[in-house]
Short mmCIF file of C-alpha atoms in Angstrom, two decimals:
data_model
loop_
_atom_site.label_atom_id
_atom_site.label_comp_id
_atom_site.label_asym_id
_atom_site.label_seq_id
_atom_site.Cartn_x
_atom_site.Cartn_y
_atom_site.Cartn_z
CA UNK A 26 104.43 139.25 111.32
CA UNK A 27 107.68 141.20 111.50
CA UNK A 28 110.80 140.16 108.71
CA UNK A 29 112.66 139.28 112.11
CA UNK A 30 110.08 137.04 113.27
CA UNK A 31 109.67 135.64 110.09
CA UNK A 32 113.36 134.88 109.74
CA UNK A 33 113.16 133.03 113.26
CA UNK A 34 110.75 130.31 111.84
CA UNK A 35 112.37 130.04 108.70
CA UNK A 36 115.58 129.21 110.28
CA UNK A 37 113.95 126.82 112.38
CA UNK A 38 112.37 125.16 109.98
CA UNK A 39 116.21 124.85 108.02
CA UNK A 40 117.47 123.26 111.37
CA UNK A 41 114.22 121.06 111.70
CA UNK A 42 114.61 119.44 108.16
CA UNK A 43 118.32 119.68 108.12
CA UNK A 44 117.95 116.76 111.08
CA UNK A 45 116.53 114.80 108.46
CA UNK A 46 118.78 114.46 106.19
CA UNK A 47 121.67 114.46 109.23
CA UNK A 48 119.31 110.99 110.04
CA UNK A 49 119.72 109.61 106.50
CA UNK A 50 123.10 110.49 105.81
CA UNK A 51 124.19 109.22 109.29
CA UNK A 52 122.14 105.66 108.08
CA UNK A 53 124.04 105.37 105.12
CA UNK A 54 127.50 106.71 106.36
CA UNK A 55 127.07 103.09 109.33
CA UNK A 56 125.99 101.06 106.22
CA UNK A 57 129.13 101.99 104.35
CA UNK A 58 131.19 101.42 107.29
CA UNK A 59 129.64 97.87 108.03
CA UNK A 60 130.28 97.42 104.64
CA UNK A 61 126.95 96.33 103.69
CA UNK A 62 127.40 98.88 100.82
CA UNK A 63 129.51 95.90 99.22
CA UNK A 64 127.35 93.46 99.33
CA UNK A 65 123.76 92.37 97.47
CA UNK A 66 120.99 92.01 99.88
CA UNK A 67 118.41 95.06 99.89
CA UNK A 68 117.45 96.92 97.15
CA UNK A 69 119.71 96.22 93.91
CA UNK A 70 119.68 100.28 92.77
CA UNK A 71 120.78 101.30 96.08
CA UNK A 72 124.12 98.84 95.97
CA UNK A 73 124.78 99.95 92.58
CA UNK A 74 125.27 103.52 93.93
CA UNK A 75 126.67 103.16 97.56
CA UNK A 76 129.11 100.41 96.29
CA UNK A 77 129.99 102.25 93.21
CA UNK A 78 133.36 104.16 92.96
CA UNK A 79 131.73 107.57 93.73
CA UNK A 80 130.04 106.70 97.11
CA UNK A 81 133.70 107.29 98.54
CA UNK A 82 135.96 110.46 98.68
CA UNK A 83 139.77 109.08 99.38
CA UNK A 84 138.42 106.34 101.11
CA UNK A 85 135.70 108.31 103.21
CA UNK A 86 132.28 107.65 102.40
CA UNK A 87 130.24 110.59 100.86
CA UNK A 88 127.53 110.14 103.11
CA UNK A 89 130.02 110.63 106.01
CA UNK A 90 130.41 114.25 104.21
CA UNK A 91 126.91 114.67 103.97
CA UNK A 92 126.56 113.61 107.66
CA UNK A 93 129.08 116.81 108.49
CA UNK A 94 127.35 119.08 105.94
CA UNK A 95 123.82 118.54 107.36
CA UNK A 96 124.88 118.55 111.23
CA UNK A 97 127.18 122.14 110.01
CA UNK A 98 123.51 123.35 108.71
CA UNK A 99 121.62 122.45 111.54
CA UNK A 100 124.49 124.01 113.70
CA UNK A 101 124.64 127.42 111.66
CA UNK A 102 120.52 127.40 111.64
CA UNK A 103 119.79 127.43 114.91
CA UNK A 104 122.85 130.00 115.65
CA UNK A 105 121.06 132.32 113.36
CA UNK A 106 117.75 131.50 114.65
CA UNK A 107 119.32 133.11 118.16
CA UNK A 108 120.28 136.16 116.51
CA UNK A 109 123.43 135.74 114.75
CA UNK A 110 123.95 137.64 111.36
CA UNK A 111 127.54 135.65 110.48
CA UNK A 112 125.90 132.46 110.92
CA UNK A 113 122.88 133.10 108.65
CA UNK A 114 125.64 134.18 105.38
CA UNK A 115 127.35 131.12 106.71
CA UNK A 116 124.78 128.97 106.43
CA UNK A 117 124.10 130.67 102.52
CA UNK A 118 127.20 129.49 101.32
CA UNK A 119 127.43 125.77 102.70
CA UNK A 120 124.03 125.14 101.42
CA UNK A 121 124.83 126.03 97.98
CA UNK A 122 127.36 124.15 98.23
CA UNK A 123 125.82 121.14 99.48
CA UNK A 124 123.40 122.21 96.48
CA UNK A 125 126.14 122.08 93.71
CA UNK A 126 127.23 118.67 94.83
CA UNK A 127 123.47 117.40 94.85
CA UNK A 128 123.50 118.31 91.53
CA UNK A 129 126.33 116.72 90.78
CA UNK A 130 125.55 112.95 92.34
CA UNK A 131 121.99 113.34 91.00
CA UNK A 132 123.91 113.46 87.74
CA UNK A 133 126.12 109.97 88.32
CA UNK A 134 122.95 108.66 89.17
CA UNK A 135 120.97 109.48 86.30
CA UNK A 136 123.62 109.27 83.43
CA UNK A 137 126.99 106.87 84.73
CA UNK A 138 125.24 104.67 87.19
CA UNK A 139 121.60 104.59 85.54
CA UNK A 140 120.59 103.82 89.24
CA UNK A 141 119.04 105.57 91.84
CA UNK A 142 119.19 104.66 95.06
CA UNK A 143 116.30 106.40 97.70
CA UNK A 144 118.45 106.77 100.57
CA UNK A 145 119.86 109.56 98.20
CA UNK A 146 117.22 111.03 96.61
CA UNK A 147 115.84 111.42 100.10
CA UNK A 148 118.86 113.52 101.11
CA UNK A 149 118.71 115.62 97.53
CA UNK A 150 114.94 116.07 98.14
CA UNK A 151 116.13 117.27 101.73
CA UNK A 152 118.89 120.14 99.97
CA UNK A 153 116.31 121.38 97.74
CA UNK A 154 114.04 122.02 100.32
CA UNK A 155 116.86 123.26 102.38
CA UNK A 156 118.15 125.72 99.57
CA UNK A 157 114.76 126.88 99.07
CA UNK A 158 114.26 127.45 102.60
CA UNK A 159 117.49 129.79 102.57
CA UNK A 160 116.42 131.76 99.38
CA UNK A 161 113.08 132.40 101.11
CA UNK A 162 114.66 133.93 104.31
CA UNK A 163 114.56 137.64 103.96
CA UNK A 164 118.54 139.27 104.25
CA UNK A 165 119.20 140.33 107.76
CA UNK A 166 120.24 144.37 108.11
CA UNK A 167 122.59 143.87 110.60
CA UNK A 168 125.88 144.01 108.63
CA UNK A 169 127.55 140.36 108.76
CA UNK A 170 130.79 141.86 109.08
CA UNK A 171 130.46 142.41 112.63
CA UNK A 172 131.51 140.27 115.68
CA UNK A 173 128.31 138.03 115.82
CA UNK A 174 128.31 138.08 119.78
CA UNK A 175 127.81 141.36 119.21
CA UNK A 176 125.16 141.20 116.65
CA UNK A 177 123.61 138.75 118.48
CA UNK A 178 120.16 140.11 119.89
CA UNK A 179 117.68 137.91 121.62
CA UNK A 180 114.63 137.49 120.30
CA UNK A 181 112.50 137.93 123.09
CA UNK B 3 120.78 131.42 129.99
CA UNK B 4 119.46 132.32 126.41
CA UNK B 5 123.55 133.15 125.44
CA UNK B 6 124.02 129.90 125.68
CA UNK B 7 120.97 127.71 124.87
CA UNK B 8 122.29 127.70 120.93
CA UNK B 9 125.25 126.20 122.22
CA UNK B 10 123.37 123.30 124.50
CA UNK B 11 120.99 122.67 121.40
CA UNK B 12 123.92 122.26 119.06
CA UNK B 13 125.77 119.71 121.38
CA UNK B 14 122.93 117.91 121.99
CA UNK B 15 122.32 117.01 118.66
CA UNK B 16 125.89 116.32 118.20
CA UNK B 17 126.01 113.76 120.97
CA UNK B 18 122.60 112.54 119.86
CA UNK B 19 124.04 111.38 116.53
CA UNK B 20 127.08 109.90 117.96
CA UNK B 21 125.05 108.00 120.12
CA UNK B 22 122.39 106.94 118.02
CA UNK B 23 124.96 106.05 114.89
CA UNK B 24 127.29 104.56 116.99
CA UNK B 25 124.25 102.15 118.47
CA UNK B 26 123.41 101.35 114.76
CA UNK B 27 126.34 100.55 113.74
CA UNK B 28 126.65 97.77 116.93
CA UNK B 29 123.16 96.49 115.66
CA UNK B 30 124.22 96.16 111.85
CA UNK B 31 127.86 95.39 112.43
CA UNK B 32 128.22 91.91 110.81
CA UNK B 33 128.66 88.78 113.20
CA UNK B 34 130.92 86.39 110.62
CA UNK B 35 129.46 83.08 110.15
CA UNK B 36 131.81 79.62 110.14
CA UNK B 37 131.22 76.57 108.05
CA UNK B 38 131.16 73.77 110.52
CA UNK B 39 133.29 71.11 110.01
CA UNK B 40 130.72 68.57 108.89
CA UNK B 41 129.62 70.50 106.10
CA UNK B 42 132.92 70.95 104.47
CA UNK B 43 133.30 70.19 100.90
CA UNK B 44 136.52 68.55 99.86
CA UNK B 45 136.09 69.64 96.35
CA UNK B 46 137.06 66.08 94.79
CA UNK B 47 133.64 65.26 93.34
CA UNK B 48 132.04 65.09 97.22
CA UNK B 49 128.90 66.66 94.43
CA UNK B 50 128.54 66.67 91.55
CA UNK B 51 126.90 69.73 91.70
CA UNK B 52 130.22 71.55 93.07
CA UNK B 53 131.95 73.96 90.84
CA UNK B 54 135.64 73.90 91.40
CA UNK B 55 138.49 75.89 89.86
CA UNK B 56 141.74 75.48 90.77
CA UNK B 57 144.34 72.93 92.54
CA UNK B 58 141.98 70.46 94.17
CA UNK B 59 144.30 69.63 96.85
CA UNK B 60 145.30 73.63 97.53
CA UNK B 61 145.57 74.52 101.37
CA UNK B 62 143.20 77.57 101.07
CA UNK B 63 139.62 77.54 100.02
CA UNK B 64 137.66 80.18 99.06
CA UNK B 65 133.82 79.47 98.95
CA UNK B 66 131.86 82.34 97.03
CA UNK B 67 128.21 82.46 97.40
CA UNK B 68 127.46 84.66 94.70
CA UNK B 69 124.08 86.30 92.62
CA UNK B 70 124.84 86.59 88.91
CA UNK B 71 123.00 89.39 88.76
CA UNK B 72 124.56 91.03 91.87
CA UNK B 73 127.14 93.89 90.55
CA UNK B 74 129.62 93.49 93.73
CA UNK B 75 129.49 89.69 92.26
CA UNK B 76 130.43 90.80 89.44
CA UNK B 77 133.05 93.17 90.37
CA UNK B 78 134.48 90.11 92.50
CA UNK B 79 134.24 87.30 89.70
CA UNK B 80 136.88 89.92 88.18
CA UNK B 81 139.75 89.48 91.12
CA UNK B 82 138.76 86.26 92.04
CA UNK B 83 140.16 85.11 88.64
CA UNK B 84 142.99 87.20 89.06
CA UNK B 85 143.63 85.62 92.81
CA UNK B 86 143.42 82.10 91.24
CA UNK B 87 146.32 82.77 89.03
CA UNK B 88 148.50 84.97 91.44
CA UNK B 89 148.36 82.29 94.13
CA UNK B 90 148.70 79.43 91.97
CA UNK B 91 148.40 75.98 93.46
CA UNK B 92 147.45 77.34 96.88
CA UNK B 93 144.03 78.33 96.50
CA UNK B 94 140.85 76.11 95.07
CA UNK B 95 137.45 78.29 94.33
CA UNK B 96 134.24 76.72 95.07
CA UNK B 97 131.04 79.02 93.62
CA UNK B 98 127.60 78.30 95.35
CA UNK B 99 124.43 79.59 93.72
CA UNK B 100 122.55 81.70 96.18
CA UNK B 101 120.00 83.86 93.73
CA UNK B 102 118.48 86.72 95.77
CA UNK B 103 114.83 87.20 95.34
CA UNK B 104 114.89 90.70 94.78
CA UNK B 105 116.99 90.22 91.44
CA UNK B 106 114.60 89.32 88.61
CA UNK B 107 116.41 87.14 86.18
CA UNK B 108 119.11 86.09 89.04
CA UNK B 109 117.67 82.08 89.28
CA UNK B 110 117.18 81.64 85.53
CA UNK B 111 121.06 82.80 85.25
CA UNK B 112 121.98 80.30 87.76
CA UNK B 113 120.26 77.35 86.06
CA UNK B 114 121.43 79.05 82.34
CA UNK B 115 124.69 78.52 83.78
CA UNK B 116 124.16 74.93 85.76
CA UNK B 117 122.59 74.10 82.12
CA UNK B 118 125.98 74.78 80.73
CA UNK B 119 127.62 73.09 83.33
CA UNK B 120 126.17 69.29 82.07
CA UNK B 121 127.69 70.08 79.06
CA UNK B 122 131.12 70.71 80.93
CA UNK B 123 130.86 74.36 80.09
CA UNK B 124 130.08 75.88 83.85
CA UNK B 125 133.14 78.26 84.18
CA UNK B 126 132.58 79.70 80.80
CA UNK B 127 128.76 80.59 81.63
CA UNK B 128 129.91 81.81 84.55
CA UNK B 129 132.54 84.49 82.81
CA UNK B 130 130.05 85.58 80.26
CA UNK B 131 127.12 85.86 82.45
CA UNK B 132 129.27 88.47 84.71
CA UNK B 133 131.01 90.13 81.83
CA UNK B 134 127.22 90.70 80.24
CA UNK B 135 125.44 91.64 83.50
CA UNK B 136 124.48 94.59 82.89
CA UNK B 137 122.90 93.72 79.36
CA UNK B 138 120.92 91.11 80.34
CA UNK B 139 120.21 92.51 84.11
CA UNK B 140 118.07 95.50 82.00
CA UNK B 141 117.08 92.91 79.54
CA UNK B 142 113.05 92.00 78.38
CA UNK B 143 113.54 88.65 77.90
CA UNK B 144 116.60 87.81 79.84
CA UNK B 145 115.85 83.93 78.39
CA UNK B 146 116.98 84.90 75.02
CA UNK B 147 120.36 86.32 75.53
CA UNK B 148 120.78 82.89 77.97
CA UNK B 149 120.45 81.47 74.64
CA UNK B 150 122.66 83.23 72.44
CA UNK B 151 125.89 83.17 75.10
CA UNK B 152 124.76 78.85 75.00
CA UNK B 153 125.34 79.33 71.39
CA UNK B 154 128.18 81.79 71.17
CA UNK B 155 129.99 79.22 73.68
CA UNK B 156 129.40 76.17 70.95
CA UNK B 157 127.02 74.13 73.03
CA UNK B 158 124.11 71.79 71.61
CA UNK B 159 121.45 74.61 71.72
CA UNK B 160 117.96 71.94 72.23
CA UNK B 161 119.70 70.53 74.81
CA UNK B 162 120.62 73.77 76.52
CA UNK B 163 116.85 74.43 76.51
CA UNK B 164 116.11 71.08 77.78
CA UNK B 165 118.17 71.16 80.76
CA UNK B 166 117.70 74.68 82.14
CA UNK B 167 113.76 73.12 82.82
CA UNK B 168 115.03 70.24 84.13
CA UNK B 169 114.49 68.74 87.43
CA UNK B 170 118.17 68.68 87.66
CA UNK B 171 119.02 71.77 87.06
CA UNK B 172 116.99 73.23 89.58
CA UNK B 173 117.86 71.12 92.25
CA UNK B 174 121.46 72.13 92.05
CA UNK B 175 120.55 75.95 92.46
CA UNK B 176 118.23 74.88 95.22
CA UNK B 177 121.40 72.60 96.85
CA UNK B 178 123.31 75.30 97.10
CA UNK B 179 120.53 77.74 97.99
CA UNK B 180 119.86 75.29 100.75
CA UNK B 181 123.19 74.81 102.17
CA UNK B 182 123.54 78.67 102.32
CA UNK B 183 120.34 78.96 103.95
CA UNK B 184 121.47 76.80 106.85
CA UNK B 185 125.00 78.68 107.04
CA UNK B 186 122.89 81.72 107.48
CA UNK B 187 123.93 83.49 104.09
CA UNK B 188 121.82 86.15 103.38
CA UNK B 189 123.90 88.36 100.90
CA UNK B 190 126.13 88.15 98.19
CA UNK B 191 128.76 87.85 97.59
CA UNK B 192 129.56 86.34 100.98
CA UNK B 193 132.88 84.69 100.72
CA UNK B 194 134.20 81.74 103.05
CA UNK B 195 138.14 81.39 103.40
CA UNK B 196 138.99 77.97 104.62
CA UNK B 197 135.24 77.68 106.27
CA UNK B 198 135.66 81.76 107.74
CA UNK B 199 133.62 84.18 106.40
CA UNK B 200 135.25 87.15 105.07
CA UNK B 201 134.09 90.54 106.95
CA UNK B 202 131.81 92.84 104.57
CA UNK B 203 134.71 95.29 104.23
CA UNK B 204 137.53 92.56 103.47
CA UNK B 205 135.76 91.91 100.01
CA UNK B 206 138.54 93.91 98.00
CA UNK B 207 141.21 92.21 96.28
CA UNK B 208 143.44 93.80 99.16
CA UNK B 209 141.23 92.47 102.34
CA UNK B 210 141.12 89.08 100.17
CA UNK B 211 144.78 88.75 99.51
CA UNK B 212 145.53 89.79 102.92
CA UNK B 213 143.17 86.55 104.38
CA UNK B 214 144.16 84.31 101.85
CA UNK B 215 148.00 85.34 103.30
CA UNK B 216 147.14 84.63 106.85
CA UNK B 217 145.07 81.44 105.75
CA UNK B 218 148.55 80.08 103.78
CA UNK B 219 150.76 81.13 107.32
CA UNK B 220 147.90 78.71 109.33
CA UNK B 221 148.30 75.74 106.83
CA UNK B 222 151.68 74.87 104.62
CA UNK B 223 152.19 76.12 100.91
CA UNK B 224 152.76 73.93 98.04
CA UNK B 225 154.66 75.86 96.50
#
């Protein structure tokens, strides 16, 4: 199999399991907006965290984030998948950042809240797999710098 | 063709999660319930059972179905207090227990604090069981600290004991289990504001202020 090839599937893969967590995070981004993220009536770890302070960023839900972060990977996957260099660094650099802030909620979970909820630990399970995905894709030679419609070379 | 296909994939996904979360949130967006008229409660002793706080004769009600070992109860409990005081005699505070079943020790809280209540000590359960949630929430025996906030509040311990068996005791928690059963409760906590339920997102001590406001403009103030 050729490195080029080989780059194809792995950047479907990214876009196939980036729709997964652009599922969950869409779920929990209509719960907070229904406002059943207020109330007690499912699972008591999940309301601790989704109606906690930190489930909102001035005023916006964080899944609502997430929901824009996963739908930007999927978008910037399958871009590359078609050829484009820009969209593979791109996609580098949102997912560890999305990988920085998992960290970072994993660790209200685990040490503020001392709850975890599994909506969220679905969607960190999700940008692991994501940001190993992206380490495991071999670097592209085309230089990124260029225009990508004009790096952009089909693939059959 | 191929130029594009990137492009078609990309927007179809896009209009594929509109779509889908905009359906979901029709499904899941809340459908407020209303407490018909013949199952209002005055407040003046219509039960025993009823826990009141505030001017009995007030023009707005607010009805709180509430878990004691819910959190959002317990960030409520917090501004509810704070409401009774700021709108001072215009608003009476009924609390109905509605334990959910997926909360372990959330019944033997409500009948630790119905317990309390035949000694004429309700409201003061009620305070310490929300200020110590999360102690007794994580708790072993959840029994035992029951115990020690009976005797920290100065009531006749044995008797304490006694009544949080009782036959009495449980029927109030199931009373006002039952009657928010047949409003169709099925969270907490769901509030009622002169027999309206208060949307999901209202429950903030903005959203409440702001229908306990348009409640006072519907019926005269005392003040």
């Amino acid at each position: 199999m050729t490195a080029s090839r080989f780059r194809v599937i792995l950047y479907t893969i990214t876009a196939i399991v980036s729709l997964a967590g652009l599922a969950d995070a869409t779920y929990l981004t209509v719960q907070a907006l229904t406002g059943e993220t207020l109330v007690c009536g499912g699972s008591p770890d999940c309301f601790r965290v989704l109606g906690s302070s930190y489930a909102r960023v001035a005023g916006m839900p964080v899944a609502a984030f997430g929901s824009l972060g996963y739908f930007c990977v999927f978008s910037l996957a399958t871009f590359a998948a078609f050829g484009y260099t820009r969209a593979g660094a791109l996609l580098t650099l949102l997912v560890c950042a999305m990988f920085l802030v998992t960290l970072w909620l994993l660790y209200v979970q685990a040490f503020v809240l001392h709850a975890y909820c599994r909506y969220c630990l679905f969607s960190a399970a999700t940008t692991f797999l994501l940001a190993g995905l992206v380490i495991a894709i071999p670097p592209s030679r085309a230089s990124p710098s260029h225009n990508p419609y004009r790096t952009y070379k089909p693939n059959v | 063709m191929k130029r594009y296909l990137p492009f078609i994939i990309v927007g179809a996904v896009a209009l594929a999660t509109l779509g889908s979360g905009a359906m979901l949130y029709r499904a899941k967006r809340p459908h407020l319930l209303t407490i018909p008229t013949d199952k209002n409660v005055s407040g003046k002793g219509a039960a025993e059972s009823v826990h009141v706080r505030g001017n009995p004769d007030a023009p707005v009600t607010l009805e709180e179905f509430g878990d004691f070992q819910c959190p959002p109860c317990g960030s409520m409990a917090g501004f509810i207090d704070r409401l009774l005081k700021e709108y001072h005699p215009n608003l009476k505070v009924i609390f109905r227990n509605f334990p959910l079943p997926v909360h372990k020790f959330a019944r033997e809280a409500a009948l630790a604090a119905e317990a309390a209540g035949l000694q004429g000590h309700y409201w003061e359960m009620h305070e310490v069981l929300y200020r110590e949630q999360a102690v007794w929430s994580k708790a072993d025996n959840a029994q035992e600290l029951f115990h020690s906030y009976a005797g920290m509040l100065g009531l006749n311990l044995d008797q304490f004991k006694k009544d949080m068996q009782s036959e009495k005791v449980r029927e109030r928690v199931d009373s006002d289990q039952e009657r928010g059963n047949s409003l169709g409760v099925k969270s907490t906590p769901t509030v009622f504001i002169n027999n309206q339920e208060v949307a999901p997102n209202e429950k903030t001590p903005n959203g409440l202020r702001a229908t306990i406001n348009a409640a006072l403009k519907q019926k005269p103030s005392k003040a």
